[in-house]
mmCIF file of C-alpha atoms and ligand atoms in Angstrom:
data_model
loop_
_atom_site.group_PDB
_atom_site.id
_atom_site.type_symbol
_atom_site.label_atom_id
_atom_site.label_comp_id
_atom_site.label_asym_id
_atom_site.label_seq_id
_atom_site.Cartn_x
_atom_site.Cartn_y
_atom_site.Cartn_z
ATOM 1 C CA MET A 1 28.543 -6.329 3.003
ATOM 2 C CA PRO A 2 27.534 -9.555 1.911
ATOM 3 C CA ASP A 3 27.090 -10.725 -1.491
ATOM 4 C CA PHE A 4 23.495 -11.189 -2.317
ATOM 5 C CA VAL A 5 22.464 -14.001 -4.490
ATOM 6 C CA LEU A 6 19.417 -11.254 -5.752
ATOM 7 C CA ALA A 7 20.007 -7.468 -5.751
ATOM 8 C CA PRO A 8 19.224 -6.215 -2.408
ATOM 9 C CA PRO A 9 15.613 -4.561 -2.535
ATOM 10 C CA ALA A 10 15.478 -0.723 -2.772
ATOM 11 C CA ILE A 11 15.509 1.313 0.816
ATOM 12 C CA ALA A 12 12.070 2.551 1.355
ATOM 13 C CA SER A 13 11.897 5.916 2.753
ATOM 14 C CA VAL A 14 9.850 9.369 2.945
ATOM 15 C CA ALA A 15 10.602 12.693 1.368
ATOM 16 C CA VAL A 16 11.843 15.821 4.077
ATOM 17 C CA ALA A 17 9.911 19.022 3.228
ATOM 18 C CA GLY A 18 12.411 21.190 1.946
ATOM 19 C CA TRP A 19 15.268 18.921 2.192
ATOM 20 C CA ALA A 20 17.181 16.511 -0.584
ATOM 21 C CA GLU A 21 18.053 13.754 1.935
ATOM 22 C CA ARG A 22 15.002 11.331 2.401
ATOM 23 C CA PHE A 23 14.062 9.552 6.010
ATOM 24 C CA ALA A 24 14.975 5.673 5.056
ATOM 25 C CA VAL A 25 12.003 3.960 6.522
ATOM 26 C CA ARG A 26 12.837 0.774 8.540
ATOM 27 C CA ARG A 27 9.347 -0.284 10.286
ATOM 28 C CA ILE A 28 5.312 0.967 9.862
ATOM 29 C CA PHE A 29 3.397 0.818 13.593
ATOM 30 C CA CYS A 30 0.067 1.625 13.629
ATOM 31 C CA VAL A 31 -2.357 2.318 16.353
ATOM 32 C CA GLY A 32 -5.543 0.676 16.020
ATOM 33 C CA ARG A 33 -7.517 3.210 17.794
ATOM 34 C CA ASN A 34 -6.859 6.655 19.430
ATOM 35 C CA TYR A 35 -9.510 9.243 18.754
ATOM 36 C CA ALA A 36 -12.268 8.502 21.182
ATOM 37 C CA ALA A 37 -15.225 9.871 18.245
ATOM 38 C CA HIS A 38 -13.659 7.217 15.741
ATOM 39 C CA ALA A 39 -13.893 4.444 18.272
ATOM 40 C CA ARG A 40 -17.456 4.636 19.104
ATOM 41 C CA GLU A 41 -18.305 5.323 14.780
ATOM 42 C CA LEU A 42 -16.670 1.574 14.772
ATOM 43 C CA GLY A 43 -18.497 0.721 18.185
ATOM 44 C CA ASN A 44 -15.295 0.122 20.389
ATOM 45 C CA ASP A 45 -14.428 1.214 23.705
ATOM 46 C CA GLU A 46 -12.969 4.284 23.831
ATOM 47 C CA ARG A 47 -10.933 3.309 27.170
ATOM 48 C CA ASP A 48 -9.351 0.220 25.928
ATOM 49 C CA PRO A 49 -5.285 0.727 25.674
ATOM 50 C CA PRO A 50 -3.525 1.383 22.595
ATOM 51 C CA PHE A 51 -2.970 -1.512 20.518
ATOM 52 C CA PHE A 52 -0.539 -1.814 17.539
ATOM 53 C CA PHE A 53 -1.048 -3.378 14.114
ATOM 54 C CA THR A 54 2.046 -2.963 10.878
ATOM 55 C CA LYS A 55 2.310 -2.546 7.616
ATOM 56 C CA PRO A 56 5.448 -3.463 5.510
ATOM 57 C CA ALA A 57 8.135 -0.607 5.049
ATOM 58 C CA ASP A 58 7.757 -0.423 1.341
ATOM 59 C CA ALA A 59 4.049 0.325 1.899
ATOM 60 C CA VAL A 60 5.101 3.575 1.886
ATOM 61 C CA VAL A 61 4.144 6.220 -0.960
ATOM 62 C CA ASP A 62 5.218 9.877 -1.711
ATOM 63 C CA SER A 63 2.686 12.468 -1.770
ATOM 64 C CA GLY A 64 1.219 12.986 -5.257
ATOM 65 C CA ALA A 65 1.338 9.717 -5.988
ATOM 66 C CA VAL A 66 -1.678 7.898 -7.926
ATOM 67 C CA ILE A 67 -2.469 4.608 -6.213
ATOM 68 C CA PRO A 68 -3.822 2.016 -7.632
ATOM 69 C CA TYR A 69 -7.547 0.572 -6.161
ATOM 70 C CA PRO A 70 -6.072 -2.731 -4.916
ATOM 71 C CA PRO A 71 -7.017 -6.092 -4.839
ATOM 72 C CA LEU A 72 -9.569 -7.539 -2.759
ATOM 73 C CA THR A 73 -11.811 -4.845 -1.868
ATOM 74 C CA ALA A 74 -15.336 -3.214 -2.341
ATOM 75 C CA ASN A 75 -14.906 -1.039 0.187
ATOM 76 C CA LEU A 76 -11.431 0.813 0.740
ATOM 77 C CA HIS A 77 -11.302 3.217 3.391
ATOM 78 C CA HIS A 78 -9.134 6.697 4.481
ATOM 79 C CA GLU A 79 -7.548 7.295 7.704
ATOM 80 C CA ILE A 80 -5.610 10.333 8.111
ATOM 81 C CA GLU A 81 -3.101 10.482 10.529
ATOM 82 C CA LEU A 82 -0.411 12.265 12.340
ATOM 83 C CA VAL A 83 2.947 10.051 11.444
ATOM 84 C CA VAL A 84 5.416 10.161 14.083
ATOM 85 C CA ALA A 85 9.214 9.475 12.695
ATOM 86 C CA ILE A 86 11.716 7.794 15.043
ATOM 87 C CA GLY A 87 14.983 9.174 15.627
ATOM 88 C CA GLU A 88 17.234 7.732 18.002
ATOM 89 C CA ALA A 89 16.927 3.583 19.568
ATOM 90 C CA GLY A 90 14.905 2.420 22.584
ATOM 91 C CA PHE A 91 13.606 0.380 24.830
ATOM 92 C CA ARG A 92 11.404 0.406 26.917
ATOM 93 C CA ILE A 93 11.227 4.586 26.930
ATOM 94 C CA PRO A 94 9.878 6.287 29.837
ATOM 95 C CA ARG A 95 6.751 8.314 28.879
ATOM 96 C CA ALA A 96 8.738 11.431 29.697
ATOM 97 C CA GLU A 97 12.023 10.518 27.594
ATOM 98 C CA ALA A 98 9.610 9.340 24.700
ATOM 99 C CA LEU A 99 10.066 12.681 22.803
ATOM 100 C CA ALA A 100 12.930 13.336 22.519
ATOM 101 C CA HIS A 101 13.726 9.693 20.637
ATOM 102 C CA VAL A 102 11.431 11.633 17.836
ATOM 103 C CA TRP A 103 13.118 12.741 14.878
ATOM 104 C CA GLY A 104 9.722 14.477 13.129
ATOM 105 C CA TYR A 105 6.651 14.138 11.858
ATOM 106 C CA GLY A 106 4.498 14.077 8.728
ATOM 107 C CA VAL A 107 0.613 13.292 7.964
ATOM 108 C CA GLY A 108 -0.314 10.002 6.411
ATOM 109 C CA VAL A 109 -3.542 7.800 5.257
ATOM 110 C CA ASP A 110 -3.788 4.676 6.803
ATOM 111 C CA LEU A 111 -5.436 3.265 3.766
ATOM 112 C CA THR A 112 -7.666 0.062 4.772
ATOM 113 C CA ARG A 113 -9.456 -2.543 3.132
ATOM 114 C CA ARG A 114 -12.521 -2.321 5.728
ATOM 115 C CA ASP A 115 -14.340 -5.004 4.226
ATOM 116 C CA LEU A 116 -11.019 -7.434 4.520
ATOM 117 C CA GLN A 117 -11.271 -6.019 8.274
ATOM 118 C CA ASP A 118 -14.386 -6.956 9.328
ATOM 119 C CA GLN A 119 -13.801 -9.844 8.056
ATOM 120 C CA ALA A 120 -10.738 -10.714 10.184
ATOM 121 C CA LYS A 121 -12.581 -9.711 13.381
ATOM 122 C CA LYS A 122 -15.721 -11.582 12.859
ATOM 123 C CA ALA A 123 -13.363 -14.579 12.530
ATOM 124 C CA ALA A 124 -10.787 -13.433 14.564
ATOM 125 C CA ARG A 125 -8.324 -13.292 12.071
ATOM 126 C CA PRO A 126 -5.239 -11.480 11.757
ATOM 127 C CA TRP A 127 -5.431 -8.020 9.856
ATOM 128 C CA ASP A 128 -2.593 -7.924 7.694
ATOM 129 C CA TRP A 129 -4.629 -8.171 4.864
ATOM 130 C CA SER A 130 -6.848 -5.573 5.392
ATOM 131 C CA LYS A 131 -4.275 -3.414 6.254
ATOM 132 C CA ALA A 132 -0.984 -4.437 5.057
ATOM 133 C CA PHE A 133 -0.784 -4.232 1.484
ATOM 134 C CA ASP A 134 0.929 -2.778 -1.436
ATOM 135 C CA LEU A 135 1.107 1.527 -1.334
ATOM 136 C CA SER A 136 -1.422 1.141 1.265
ATOM 137 C CA ALA A 137 0.681 3.963 4.022
ATOM 138 C CA PRO A 138 1.027 6.710 1.967
ATOM 139 C CA CYS A 139 2.776 9.797 3.761
ATOM 140 C CA GLY A 140 3.261 13.342 2.935
ATOM 141 C CA PRO A 141 7.189 14.984 3.648
ATOM 142 C CA LEU A 142 8.448 14.727 7.114
ATOM 143 C CA ILE A 143 8.771 18.006 9.179
ATOM 144 C CA PRO A 144 11.999 17.906 11.686
ATOM 145 C CA VAL A 145 10.884 18.592 15.364
ATOM 146 C CA ALA A 146 13.450 21.274 15.198
ATOM 147 C CA LYS A 147 10.935 23.083 12.682
ATOM 148 C CA SER A 148 7.471 21.748 13.714
ATOM 149 C CA GLY A 149 7.927 21.129 17.651
ATOM 150 C CA HIS A 150 6.295 18.496 19.268
ATOM 151 C CA PRO A 151 2.550 19.158 18.053
ATOM 152 C CA GLU A 152 -0.051 18.654 21.058
ATOM 153 C CA LYS A 153 -2.779 19.985 19.591
ATOM 154 C CA GLY A 154 -4.135 21.536 16.385
ATOM 155 C CA ARG A 155 -6.441 20.773 13.256
ATOM 156 C CA ILE A 156 -6.169 17.089 11.584
ATOM 157 C CA TRP A 157 -8.227 16.832 8.698
ATOM 158 C CA LEU A 158 -9.222 15.181 5.098
ATOM 159 C CA ALA A 159 -11.251 16.009 1.831
ATOM 160 C CA ILE A 160 -11.883 13.668 -0.880
ATOM 161 C CA ASN A 161 -12.781 15.567 -3.931
ATOM 162 C CA GLY A 162 -12.425 18.801 -1.883
ATOM 163 C CA GLU A 163 -15.180 17.736 0.454
ATOM 164 C CA VAL A 164 -14.465 17.400 4.002
ATOM 165 C CA ARG A 165 -14.740 14.027 5.649
ATOM 166 C CA GLN A 166 -12.419 13.695 8.365
ATOM 167 C CA ASP A 167 -12.148 16.851 10.695
ATOM 168 C CA GLY A 168 -10.845 16.723 14.315
ATOM 169 C CA ASP A 169 -7.789 18.051 16.206
ATOM 170 C CA LEU A 170 -4.893 16.081 17.620
ATOM 171 C CA ALA A 171 -5.921 17.637 21.428
ATOM 172 C CA GLU A 172 -8.446 14.981 20.943
ATOM 173 C CA LEU A 173 -5.736 12.081 20.637
ATOM 174 C CA ILE A 174 -6.241 9.500 23.552
ATOM 175 C CA TRP A 175 -2.654 8.028 23.707
ATOM 176 C CA PRO A 176 -0.624 11.471 22.877
ATOM 177 C CA ILE A 177 2.408 11.125 21.009
ATOM 178 C CA ALA A 178 4.950 10.391 24.460
ATOM 179 C CA ASP A 179 2.479 7.531 25.293
ATOM 180 C CA VAL A 180 2.761 6.267 22.037
ATOM 181 C CA VAL A 181 6.066 5.938 21.720
ATOM 182 C CA SER A 182 6.471 4.977 24.951
ATOM 183 C CA ILE A 183 3.888 1.885 24.532
ATOM 184 C CA CYS A 184 5.116 0.760 21.486
ATOM 185 C CA SER A 185 8.870 0.522 22.744
ATOM 186 C CA GLU A 186 7.411 -1.655 25.347
ATOM 187 C CA ALA A 187 6.936 -4.225 22.678
ATOM 188 C CA VAL A 188 9.672 -3.772 20.559
ATOM 189 C CA GLU A 189 13.068 -2.072 20.377
ATOM 190 C CA LEU A 190 12.299 1.248 18.327
ATOM 191 C CA GLN A 191 15.064 2.359 16.116
ATOM 192 C CA PRO A 192 15.984 4.957 13.866
ATOM 193 C CA GLY A 193 13.286 4.526 10.370
ATOM 194 C CA ASP A 194 10.483 3.604 12.335
ATOM 195 C CA LEU A 195 6.877 5.689 11.320
ATOM 196 C CA ILE A 196 3.831 5.122 13.875
ATOM 197 C CA PHE A 197 1.231 5.892 12.518
ATOM 198 C CA THR A 198 -1.074 7.474 15.969
ATOM 199 C CA GLY A 199 -4.605 6.818 14.636
ATOM 200 C CA THR A 200 -7.383 8.423 12.738
ATOM 201 C CA PRO A 201 -10.462 10.794 13.675
ATOM 202 C CA ALA A 202 -13.793 10.150 12.957
ATOM 203 C CA GLY A 203 -15.467 10.230 9.615
ATOM 204 C CA VAL A 204 -13.772 6.923 7.820
ATOM 205 C CA GLY A 205 -15.104 6.311 4.484
ATOM 206 C CA ALA A 206 -14.731 4.327 1.624
ATOM 207 C CA VAL A 207 -12.517 5.993 -1.559
ATOM 208 C CA GLN A 208 -13.144 5.272 -5.830
ATOM 209 C CA PRO A 209 -11.118 4.924 -8.334
ATOM 210 C CA GLY A 210 -10.767 8.921 -9.782
ATOM 211 C CA ASP A 211 -11.086 10.363 -6.040
ATOM 212 C CA ARG A 212 -8.697 12.884 -4.967
ATOM 213 C CA ILE A 213 -7.453 12.783 -1.593
ATOM 214 C CA THR A 214 -6.128 15.720 0.415
ATOM 215 C CA GLY A 215 -5.391 16.061 4.183
ATOM 216 C CA GLY A 216 -3.175 17.651 6.579
ATOM 217 C CA VAL A 217 -2.625 18.290 9.800
ATOM 218 C CA ASP A 218 -1.784 22.046 11.431
ATOM 219 C CA GLY A 219 1.583 23.295 11.616
ATOM 220 C CA VAL A 220 2.721 19.782 10.328
ATOM 221 C CA GLY A 221 2.137 19.236 6.613
ATOM 222 C CA ALA A 222 -0.286 17.997 4.187
ATOM 223 C CA ILE A 223 -0.805 14.596 1.710
ATOM 224 C CA GLU A 224 -2.456 14.750 -1.440
ATOM 225 C CA VAL A 225 -2.900 11.169 -3.644
ATOM 226 C CA THR A 226 -5.131 9.836 -5.726
ATOM 227 C CA ILE A 227 -6.978 6.669 -6.016
ATOM 228 C CA GLY A 228 -6.333 5.180 -9.607
ATOM 229 C CA GLN A 229 -8.188 2.346 -11.535
ATOM 230 C CA PRO A 230 -7.110 -1.439 -10.636
ATOM 231 C CA GLN A 231 -3.875 -2.822 -11.450
ATOM 232 C CA ARG A 232 -4.751 -4.914 -14.210
HETATM 233 MN MN1 MN B 301 -6.004 3.967 11.352
#
């Protein structure tokens, strides 16, 4: 280990259900759109190939957190997503081998400053400020593949203050998990610790300070976070 001029930052990590050990997070990749009904609700062609954006590893935050309403937005949106946790490195992974690189799964919320995203799209600017802000990637406890298997179908849902807003099924994924992992690995060499948020079903919408977000994926797990007052 080299010496550092400042203390190295803490390693970002996610809880593992039923384990004391945590899953160290290396990078966070997110699929831009992956459910036909959500692609349509945002006015996009559902046949487009998947594309990716990223969030910093330390955007991840555990289930149970209170997340201050972020700056620069008046339209913070929730997007419930199945999260894939990569356990084995791979570059240009063939589709048929892709699932062997998955360590486990989780349930995440891709928090999005939708107004900044709309501005970025119009101006053909990067999405970073709309997607990659502090605490923008809450993720519930991971479940290892040995327990969950590789989910192909199952309800994926999100509620605000107990009222269901997003209600889909993994069977609606335009690009199933193996495709997402394989296609992502064409752009980068995937590494243990990488998380992939796999896209959100229809029903995205705004959240306000004080809102309690709950969600889950059948057979995978659940998440619960509260949106707090803006940081002062
Ligand atoms: Mn998303």
